[in-house]
Short mmCIF file of C-alpha atoms in Angstrom, two decimals:
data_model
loop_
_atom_site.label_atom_id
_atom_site.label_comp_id
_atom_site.label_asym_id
_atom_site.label_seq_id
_atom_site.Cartn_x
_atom_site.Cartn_y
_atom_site.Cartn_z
CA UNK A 126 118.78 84.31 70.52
CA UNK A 127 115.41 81.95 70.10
CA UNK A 128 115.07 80.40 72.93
CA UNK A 129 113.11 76.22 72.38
CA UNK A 130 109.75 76.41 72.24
CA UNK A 131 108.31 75.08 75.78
CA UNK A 132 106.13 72.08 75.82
CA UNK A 133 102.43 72.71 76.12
CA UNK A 134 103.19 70.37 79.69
CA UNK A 135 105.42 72.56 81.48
CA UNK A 136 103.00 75.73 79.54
CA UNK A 137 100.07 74.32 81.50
CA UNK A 138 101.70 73.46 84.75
CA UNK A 139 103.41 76.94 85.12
CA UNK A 140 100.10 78.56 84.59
CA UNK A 141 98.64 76.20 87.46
CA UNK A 142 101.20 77.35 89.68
CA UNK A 143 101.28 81.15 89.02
CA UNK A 144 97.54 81.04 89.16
CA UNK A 145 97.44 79.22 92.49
CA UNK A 146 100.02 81.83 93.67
CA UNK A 147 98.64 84.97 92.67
CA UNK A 148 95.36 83.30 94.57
CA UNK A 149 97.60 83.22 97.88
CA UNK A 150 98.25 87.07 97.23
CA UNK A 151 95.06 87.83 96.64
CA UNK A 152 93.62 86.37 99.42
CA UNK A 153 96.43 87.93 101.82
CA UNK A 154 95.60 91.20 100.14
CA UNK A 155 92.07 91.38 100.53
CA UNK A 156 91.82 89.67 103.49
CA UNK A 157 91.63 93.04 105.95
CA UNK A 158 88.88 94.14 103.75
CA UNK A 159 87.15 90.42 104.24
CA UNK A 160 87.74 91.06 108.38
CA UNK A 161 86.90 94.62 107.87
CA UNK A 162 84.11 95.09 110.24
CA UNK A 163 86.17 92.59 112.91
CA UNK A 164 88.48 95.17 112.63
CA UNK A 165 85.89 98.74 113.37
CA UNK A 166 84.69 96.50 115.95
CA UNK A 167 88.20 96.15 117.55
CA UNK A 168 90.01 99.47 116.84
CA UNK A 169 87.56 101.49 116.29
CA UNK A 170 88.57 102.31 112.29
CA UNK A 171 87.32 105.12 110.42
CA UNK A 172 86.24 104.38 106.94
CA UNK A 173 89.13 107.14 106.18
CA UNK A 174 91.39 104.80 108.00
CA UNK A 175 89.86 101.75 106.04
CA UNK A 176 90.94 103.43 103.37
CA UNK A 177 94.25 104.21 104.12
CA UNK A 178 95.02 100.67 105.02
CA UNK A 179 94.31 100.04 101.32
CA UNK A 180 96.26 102.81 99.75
CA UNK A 181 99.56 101.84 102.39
CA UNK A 182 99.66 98.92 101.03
CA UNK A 183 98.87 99.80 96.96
CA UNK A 184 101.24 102.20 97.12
CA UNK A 185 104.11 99.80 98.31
CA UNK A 186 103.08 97.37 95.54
CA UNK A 187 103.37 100.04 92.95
CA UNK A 188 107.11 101.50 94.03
CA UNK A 189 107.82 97.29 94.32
CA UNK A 190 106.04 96.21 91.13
CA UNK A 191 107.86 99.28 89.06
CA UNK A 192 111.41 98.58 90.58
CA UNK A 193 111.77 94.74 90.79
CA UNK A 194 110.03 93.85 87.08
CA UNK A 195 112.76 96.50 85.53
CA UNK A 196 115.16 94.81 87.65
CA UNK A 197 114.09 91.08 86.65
CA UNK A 198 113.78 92.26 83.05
CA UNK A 199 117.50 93.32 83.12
CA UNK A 200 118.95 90.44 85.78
CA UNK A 201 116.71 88.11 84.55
CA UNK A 202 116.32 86.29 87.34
CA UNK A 203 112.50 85.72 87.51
CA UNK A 204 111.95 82.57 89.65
CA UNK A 205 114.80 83.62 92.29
CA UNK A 206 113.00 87.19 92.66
CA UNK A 207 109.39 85.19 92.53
CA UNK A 208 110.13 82.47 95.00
CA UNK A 209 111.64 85.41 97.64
CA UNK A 210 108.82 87.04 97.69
CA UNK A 211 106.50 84.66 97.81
CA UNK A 212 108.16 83.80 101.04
CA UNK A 213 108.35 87.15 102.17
CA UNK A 214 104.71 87.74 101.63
CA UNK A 215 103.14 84.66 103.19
CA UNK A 216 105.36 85.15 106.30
CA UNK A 217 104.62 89.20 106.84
CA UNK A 218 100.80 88.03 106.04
CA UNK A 219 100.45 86.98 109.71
CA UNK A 220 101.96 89.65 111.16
CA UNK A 221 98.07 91.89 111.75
CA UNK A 222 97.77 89.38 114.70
CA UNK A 223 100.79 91.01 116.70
CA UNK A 224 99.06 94.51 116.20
CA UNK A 225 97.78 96.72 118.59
CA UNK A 226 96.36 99.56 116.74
CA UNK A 227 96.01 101.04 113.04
CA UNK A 228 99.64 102.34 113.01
CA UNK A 229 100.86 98.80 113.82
CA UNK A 230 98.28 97.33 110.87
CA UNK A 231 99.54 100.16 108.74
CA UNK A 232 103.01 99.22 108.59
CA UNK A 233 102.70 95.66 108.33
CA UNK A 234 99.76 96.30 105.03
CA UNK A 235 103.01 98.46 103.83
CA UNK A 236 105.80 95.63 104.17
CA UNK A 237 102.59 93.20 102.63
CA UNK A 238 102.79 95.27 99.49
CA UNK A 239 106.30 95.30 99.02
CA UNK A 240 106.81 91.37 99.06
CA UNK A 241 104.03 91.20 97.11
CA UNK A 242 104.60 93.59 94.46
CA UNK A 243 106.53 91.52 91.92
CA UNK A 244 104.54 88.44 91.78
CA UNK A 245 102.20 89.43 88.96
CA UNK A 246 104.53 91.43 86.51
CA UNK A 247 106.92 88.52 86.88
CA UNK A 248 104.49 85.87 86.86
CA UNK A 249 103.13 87.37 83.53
CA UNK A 250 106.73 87.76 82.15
CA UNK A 251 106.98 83.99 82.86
CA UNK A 252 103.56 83.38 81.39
CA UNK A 253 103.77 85.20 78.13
CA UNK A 254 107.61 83.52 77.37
CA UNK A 255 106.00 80.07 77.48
CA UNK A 256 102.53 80.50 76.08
CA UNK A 257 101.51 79.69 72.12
CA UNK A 258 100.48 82.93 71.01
CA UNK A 259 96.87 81.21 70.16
CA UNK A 260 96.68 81.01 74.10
CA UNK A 261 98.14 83.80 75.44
CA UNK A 262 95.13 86.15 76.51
CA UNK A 263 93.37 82.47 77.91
CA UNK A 264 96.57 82.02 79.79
CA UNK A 265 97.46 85.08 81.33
CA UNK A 266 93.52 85.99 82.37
CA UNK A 267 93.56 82.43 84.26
CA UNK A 268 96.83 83.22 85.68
CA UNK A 269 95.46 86.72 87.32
CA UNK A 270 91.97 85.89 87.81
CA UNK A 271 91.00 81.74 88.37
CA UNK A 272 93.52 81.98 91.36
CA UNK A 273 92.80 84.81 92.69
CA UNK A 274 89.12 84.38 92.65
CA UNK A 275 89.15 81.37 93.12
CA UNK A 276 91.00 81.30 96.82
CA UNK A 277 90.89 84.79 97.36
CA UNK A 278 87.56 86.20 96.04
CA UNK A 279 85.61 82.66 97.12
CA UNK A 280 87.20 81.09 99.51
CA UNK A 281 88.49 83.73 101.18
CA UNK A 282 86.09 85.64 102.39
CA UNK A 283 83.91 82.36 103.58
CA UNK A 284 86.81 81.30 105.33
CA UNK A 285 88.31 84.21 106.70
CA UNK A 286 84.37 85.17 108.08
CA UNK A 287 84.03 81.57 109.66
CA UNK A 288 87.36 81.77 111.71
CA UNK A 289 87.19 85.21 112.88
CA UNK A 290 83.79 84.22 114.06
CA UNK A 291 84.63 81.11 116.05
CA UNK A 292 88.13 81.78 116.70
CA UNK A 293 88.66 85.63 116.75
CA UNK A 294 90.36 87.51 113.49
CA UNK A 295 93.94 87.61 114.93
CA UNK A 296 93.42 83.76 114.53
CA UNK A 297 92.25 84.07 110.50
CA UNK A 298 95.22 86.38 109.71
CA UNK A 299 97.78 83.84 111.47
CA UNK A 300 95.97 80.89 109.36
CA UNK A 301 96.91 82.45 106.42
CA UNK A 302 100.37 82.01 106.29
CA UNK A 303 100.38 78.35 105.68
CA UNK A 304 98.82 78.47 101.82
CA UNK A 305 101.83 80.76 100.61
CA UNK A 306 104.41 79.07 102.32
CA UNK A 307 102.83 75.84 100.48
CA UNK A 308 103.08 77.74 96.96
CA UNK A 309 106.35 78.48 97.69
CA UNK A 310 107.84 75.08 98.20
CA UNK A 311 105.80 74.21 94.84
CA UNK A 312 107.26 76.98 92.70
CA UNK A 313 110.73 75.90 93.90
CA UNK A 314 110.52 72.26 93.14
CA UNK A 315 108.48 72.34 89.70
CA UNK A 316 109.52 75.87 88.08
CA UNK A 317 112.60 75.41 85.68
CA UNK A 318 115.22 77.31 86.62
CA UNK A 319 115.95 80.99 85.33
CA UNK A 320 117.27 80.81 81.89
CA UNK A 321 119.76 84.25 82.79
CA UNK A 322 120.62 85.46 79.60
CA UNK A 323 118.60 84.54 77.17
CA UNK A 324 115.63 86.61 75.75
CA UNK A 325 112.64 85.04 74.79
CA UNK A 326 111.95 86.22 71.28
CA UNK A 327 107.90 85.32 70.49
CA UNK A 328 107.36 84.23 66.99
CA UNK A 329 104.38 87.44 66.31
CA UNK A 330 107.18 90.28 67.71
CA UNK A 331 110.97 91.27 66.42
CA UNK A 332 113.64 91.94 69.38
CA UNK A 333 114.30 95.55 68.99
CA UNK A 334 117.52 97.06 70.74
CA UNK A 335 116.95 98.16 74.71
CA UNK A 336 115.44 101.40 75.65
CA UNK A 337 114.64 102.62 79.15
CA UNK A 338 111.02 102.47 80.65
CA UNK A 339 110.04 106.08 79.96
CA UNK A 340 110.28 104.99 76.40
CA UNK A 341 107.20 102.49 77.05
CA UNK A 342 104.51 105.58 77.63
CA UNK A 343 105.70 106.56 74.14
CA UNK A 344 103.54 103.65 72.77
CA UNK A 345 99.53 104.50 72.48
CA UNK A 346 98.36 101.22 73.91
CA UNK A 347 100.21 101.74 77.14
CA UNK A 348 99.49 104.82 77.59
CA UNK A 349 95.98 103.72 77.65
CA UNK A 350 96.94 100.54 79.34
CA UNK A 351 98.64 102.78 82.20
CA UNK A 352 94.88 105.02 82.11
CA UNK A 353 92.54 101.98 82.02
CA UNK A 354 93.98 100.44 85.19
CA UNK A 355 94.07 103.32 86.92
CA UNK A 356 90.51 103.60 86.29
CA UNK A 357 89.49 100.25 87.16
CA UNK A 358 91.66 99.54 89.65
CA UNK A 359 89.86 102.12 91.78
CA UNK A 360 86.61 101.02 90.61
CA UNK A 361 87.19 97.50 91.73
CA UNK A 362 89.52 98.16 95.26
CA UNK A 363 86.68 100.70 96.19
CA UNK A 364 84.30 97.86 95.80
CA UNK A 365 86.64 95.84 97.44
CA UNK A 366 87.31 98.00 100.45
CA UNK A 367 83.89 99.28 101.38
CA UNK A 368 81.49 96.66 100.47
CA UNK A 369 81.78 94.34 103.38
CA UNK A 370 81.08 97.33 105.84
CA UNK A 371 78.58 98.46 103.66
CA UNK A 372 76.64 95.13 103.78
CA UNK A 373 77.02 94.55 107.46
CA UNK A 374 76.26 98.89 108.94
CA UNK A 375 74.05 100.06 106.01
CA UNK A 376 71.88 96.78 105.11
CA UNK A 377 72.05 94.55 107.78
CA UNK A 378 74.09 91.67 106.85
CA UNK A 379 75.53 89.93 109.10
CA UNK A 380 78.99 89.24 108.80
CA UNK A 381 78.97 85.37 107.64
CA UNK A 382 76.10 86.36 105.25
CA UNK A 383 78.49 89.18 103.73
CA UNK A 384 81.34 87.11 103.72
CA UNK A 385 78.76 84.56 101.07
CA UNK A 386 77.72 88.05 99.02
CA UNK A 387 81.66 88.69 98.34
CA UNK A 388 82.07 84.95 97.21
CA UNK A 389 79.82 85.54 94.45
CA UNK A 390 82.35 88.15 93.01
CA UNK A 391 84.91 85.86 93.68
CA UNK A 392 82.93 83.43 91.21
CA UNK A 393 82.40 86.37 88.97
CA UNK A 394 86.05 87.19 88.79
CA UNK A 395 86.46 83.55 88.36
CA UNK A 396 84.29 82.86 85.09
CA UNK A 397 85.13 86.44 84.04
CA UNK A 398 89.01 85.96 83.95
CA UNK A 399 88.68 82.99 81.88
CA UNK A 400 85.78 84.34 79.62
CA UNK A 401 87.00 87.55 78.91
CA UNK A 402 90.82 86.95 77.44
CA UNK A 403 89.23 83.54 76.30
CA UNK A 404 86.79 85.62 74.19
CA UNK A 405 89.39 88.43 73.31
CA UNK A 406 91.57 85.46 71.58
CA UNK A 407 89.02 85.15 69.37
CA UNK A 408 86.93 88.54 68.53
CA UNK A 409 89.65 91.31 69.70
CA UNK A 410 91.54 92.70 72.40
CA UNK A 411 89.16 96.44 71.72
CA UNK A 412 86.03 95.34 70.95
CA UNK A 413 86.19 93.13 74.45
CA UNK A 414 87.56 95.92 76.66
CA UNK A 415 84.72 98.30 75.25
CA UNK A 416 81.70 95.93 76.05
CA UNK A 417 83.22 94.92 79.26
CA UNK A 418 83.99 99.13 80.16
CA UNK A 419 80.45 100.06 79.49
CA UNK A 420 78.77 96.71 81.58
CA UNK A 421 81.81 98.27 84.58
CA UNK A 422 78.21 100.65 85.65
CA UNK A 423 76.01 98.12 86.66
CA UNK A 424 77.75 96.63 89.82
CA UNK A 425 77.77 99.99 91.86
CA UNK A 426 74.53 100.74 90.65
CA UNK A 427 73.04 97.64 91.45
CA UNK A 428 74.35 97.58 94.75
CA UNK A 429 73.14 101.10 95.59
CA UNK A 430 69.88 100.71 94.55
CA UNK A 431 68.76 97.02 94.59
CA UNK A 432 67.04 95.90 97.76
CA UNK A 433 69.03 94.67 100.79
CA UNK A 434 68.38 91.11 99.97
CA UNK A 435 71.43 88.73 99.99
CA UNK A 436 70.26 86.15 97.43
CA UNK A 437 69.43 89.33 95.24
CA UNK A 438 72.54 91.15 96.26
CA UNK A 439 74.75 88.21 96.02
CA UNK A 440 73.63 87.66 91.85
CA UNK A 441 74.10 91.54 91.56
CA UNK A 442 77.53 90.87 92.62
CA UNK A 443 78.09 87.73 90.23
CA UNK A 444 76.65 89.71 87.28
CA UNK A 445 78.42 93.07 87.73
CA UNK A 446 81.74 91.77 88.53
CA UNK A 447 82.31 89.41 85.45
CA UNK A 448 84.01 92.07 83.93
CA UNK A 449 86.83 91.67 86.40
CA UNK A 450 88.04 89.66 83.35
CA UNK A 451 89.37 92.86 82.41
CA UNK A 452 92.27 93.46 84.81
CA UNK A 453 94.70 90.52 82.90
CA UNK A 454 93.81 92.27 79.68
CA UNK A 455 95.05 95.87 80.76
CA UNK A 456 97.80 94.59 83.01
CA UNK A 457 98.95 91.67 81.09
CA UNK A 458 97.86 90.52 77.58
CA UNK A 459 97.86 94.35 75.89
CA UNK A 460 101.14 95.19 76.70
CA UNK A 461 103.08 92.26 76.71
CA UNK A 462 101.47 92.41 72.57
CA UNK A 463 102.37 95.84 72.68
CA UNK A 464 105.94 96.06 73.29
CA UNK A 465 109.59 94.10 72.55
CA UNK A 466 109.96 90.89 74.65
CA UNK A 467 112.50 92.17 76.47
CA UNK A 468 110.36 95.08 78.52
CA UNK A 469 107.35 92.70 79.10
CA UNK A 470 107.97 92.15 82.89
CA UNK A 471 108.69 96.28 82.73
CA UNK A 472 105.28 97.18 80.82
CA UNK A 473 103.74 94.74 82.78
CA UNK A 474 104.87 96.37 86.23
CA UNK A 475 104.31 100.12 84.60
CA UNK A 476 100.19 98.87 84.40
CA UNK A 477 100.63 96.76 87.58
CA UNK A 478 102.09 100.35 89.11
CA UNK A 479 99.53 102.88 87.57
CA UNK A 480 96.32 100.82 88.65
CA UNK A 481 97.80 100.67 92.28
CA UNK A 482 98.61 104.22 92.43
CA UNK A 483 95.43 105.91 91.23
CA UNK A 484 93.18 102.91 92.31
CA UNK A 485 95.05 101.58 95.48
CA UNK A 486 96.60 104.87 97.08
CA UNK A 487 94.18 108.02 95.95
CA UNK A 488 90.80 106.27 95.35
CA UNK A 489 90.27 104.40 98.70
CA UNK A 490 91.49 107.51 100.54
CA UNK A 491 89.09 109.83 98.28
CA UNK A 492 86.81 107.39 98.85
CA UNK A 493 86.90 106.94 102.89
CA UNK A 494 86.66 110.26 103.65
CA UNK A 495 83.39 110.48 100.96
CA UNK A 496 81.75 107.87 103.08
CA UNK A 497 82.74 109.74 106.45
CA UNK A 498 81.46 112.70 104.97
CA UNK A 499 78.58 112.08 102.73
CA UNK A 500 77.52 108.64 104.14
CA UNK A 501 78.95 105.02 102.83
CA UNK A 502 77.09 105.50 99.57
CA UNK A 503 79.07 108.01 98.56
CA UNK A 504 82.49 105.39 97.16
CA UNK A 505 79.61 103.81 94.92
CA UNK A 506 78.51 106.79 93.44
CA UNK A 507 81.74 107.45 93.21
CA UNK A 508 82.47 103.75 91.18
CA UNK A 509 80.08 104.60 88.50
CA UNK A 510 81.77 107.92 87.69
CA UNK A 511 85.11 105.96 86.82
CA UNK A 512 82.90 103.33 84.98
CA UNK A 513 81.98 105.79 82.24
CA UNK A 514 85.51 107.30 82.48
CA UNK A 515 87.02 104.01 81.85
CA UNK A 516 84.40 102.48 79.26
CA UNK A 517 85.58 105.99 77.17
CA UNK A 518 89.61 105.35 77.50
CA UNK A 519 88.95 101.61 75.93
CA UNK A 520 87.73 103.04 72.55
CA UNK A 521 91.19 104.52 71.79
CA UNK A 522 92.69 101.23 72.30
CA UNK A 523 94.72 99.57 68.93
CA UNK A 524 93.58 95.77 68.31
CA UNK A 525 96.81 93.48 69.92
CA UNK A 526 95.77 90.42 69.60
CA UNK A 527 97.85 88.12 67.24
CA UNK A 528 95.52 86.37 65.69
CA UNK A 529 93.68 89.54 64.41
CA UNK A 530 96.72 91.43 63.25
CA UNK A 531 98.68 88.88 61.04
CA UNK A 532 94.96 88.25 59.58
CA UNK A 533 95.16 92.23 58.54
CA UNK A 534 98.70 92.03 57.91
CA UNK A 535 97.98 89.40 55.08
#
């Protein structure tokens, strides 16, 4: 059945509110990275144990991305399953303040990536079923990145520094409950109800019968979807993970001036998740993910080898880390143009799942005990290895993008 066409009102005021929500998870995610050295300080964490804290809670959001987007995709009740965990999340969020010890912060970064596993694939489901095609790759890179970036890659780490700092870091992680609980009580007044039942069929794509998930690695551009975010997911959560102690033991920052360096990323994510989907609406899907693959080697590089300044450092960081425009291409855009309506949420969470296992579970724990044994250098080295790996997987990609394909279909 055809669903109506949304207005392009309730198009843009989902978007605000997904993208202000995935900005909540992503600055409850990264936030024991942002606190990071707080933490050594306290517990006396290895940079193994860093690392693990990362993969605990990548790993849960995998199993939970995978399970609940096939289940939403099948129930197809998206905003029930959306506004639960949005709930869930913000409320286990302040639960690092009650610890004691790593296993304590272990378990509570696992239960973290359980509630907060479903928010993007079903936040992109929503996304794509109300978004023009001419808008779709605009839409779902604000949705992932301007949120996140915003609150979680700026804000947060200014924020999160300047409490912990004043007010001790069990204080910053309670203080972060309040912004979810906020997006919550938003998505439940102003998000339309789920439409149970009803498929939304997308005016560039047929609705072919059912077929199980499996099926979905059958289809080249997720296979390379599933590939790409593996690779760039640990590129970016290595970065994520060990640049903050990096900053603060190996150059000297302190941890308020690192706290500024990370913001600049955030603004790079920022002006990179609207740029690059913005841009891939309009030249290609491929020829977008190849430039931005091959400019993946200058961050890591740049931060190994430029000098220990922070105004330098910091426009490093802003440079480098524009291509974080790539994640809502790989997770989102490809294979929701890649696949029947009806999977999106499921291809969606299959990416989601792949770039949290290899990049949120292995790579951080490769990665920590590289910097315990060769030195905290070692994860950037590292980074530029699965730069060049990725930058190759993007030139098998097929072009997805609508506007491209009924121009060659013509």
């Amino acid at each position: 059945m055809t669903r109506k066409v949304p207005s392009i009102r309730y198009e843009f005021r989902l978007l605000l509110l997904l993208s202000l929500t995935n900005g909540v998870v992503a600055l409850e995610r990264l936030s024991a990275s942002f606190l990071s050295p707080f933490l050594v300080a306290d517990f006396g964490l290895t940079n193994t144990q860093l690392g693990l804290l990362a993969a605990a809670l990548s790993g849960a959001v995998a199993v939970s991305a995978t399970l609940f987007g096939s289940f939403a995709d099948r129930d197809g009740r998206k905003k029930s399953i959306l506004l639960i965990a949005t709930i869930g999340f913000s409320l286990i969020a302040g639960l690092p303040a009650l610890v004691t010890g790593f296993i304590g912060l272990l378990f509570v970064r696992m239960l973290l990536g359980i509630a907060e596993g479903p928010v993007v694939p079903l936040s992109q489901s929503m996304m794509a079923q109300v978004s023009d095609p001419r808008r779709r790759g605009l839409n779902m890179g604000l949705l992932q990145m301007a949120g996140a970036y915003l609150i979680g890659g700026m804000a947060g780490p200014v924020l999160a520094t300047y409490i912990a700092t004043d007010h001790g870091w069990r204080m910053a992680f309670t203080a972060s409950v309040i912004p979810g609980l906020v997006m919550a009580l938003a998505l439940w007044l102003f998000v339309k109800p789920d439409d149970r039942g009803k498929v939304a069929v997308m005016p560039d794509q047929p609705k072919p019968p059912h077929a199980p998930m499996l099926s979905l690695l059958k289809i080249r551009n997720i296979r390379l979807c599933v590939i790409i975010a593996g690779l760039f997911a640990a590129w970016a959560t290595v970065q994520n993970v060990f640049l903050p102690v990096y900053l603060v033991s190996e150059r000297g920052m302190s941890p308020t001036t690192m706290g500024w360096v990370i913001a600049a990323g955030g603004l790079a994510g920022l002006l990179g998740g609207f740029g690059v989907p913005a841009l891939s609406d309009w030249v290609g899907r491929k020829p977008v993910m190849v430039v931005c693959g091959a400019l993946m080697l200058f961050a890591p590089a740049a931060i190994l080898w430029l000098p220990a300044n922070p105004v330098a450092m910091s426009l490093a960081v802003l440079i480098g880390w524009l291509v974080m425009g790539m994640a809502p291409m790989y997770i989102g855009v490809i294979p929701t143009e890649s696949v029947p309506p009806h999977l999106t949420a499921s291809a969606i969470g299959l990416a989601t799942a792949a770039g949290e296992v290899f990049g949120g579970v292995l790579a951080p724990f490769g990665a920590g005990a590289l910097a315990d044994s060769q030195g905290l250098s070692a994860p950037f080295l590292l980074c530029l290895g699965l730069a060049a790996a990725c930058a190759m997987a993007t030139l098998f990609l097929q072009e997805s993008a609508p506007r491209l394909v009924d121009r060659d279909r013509v």
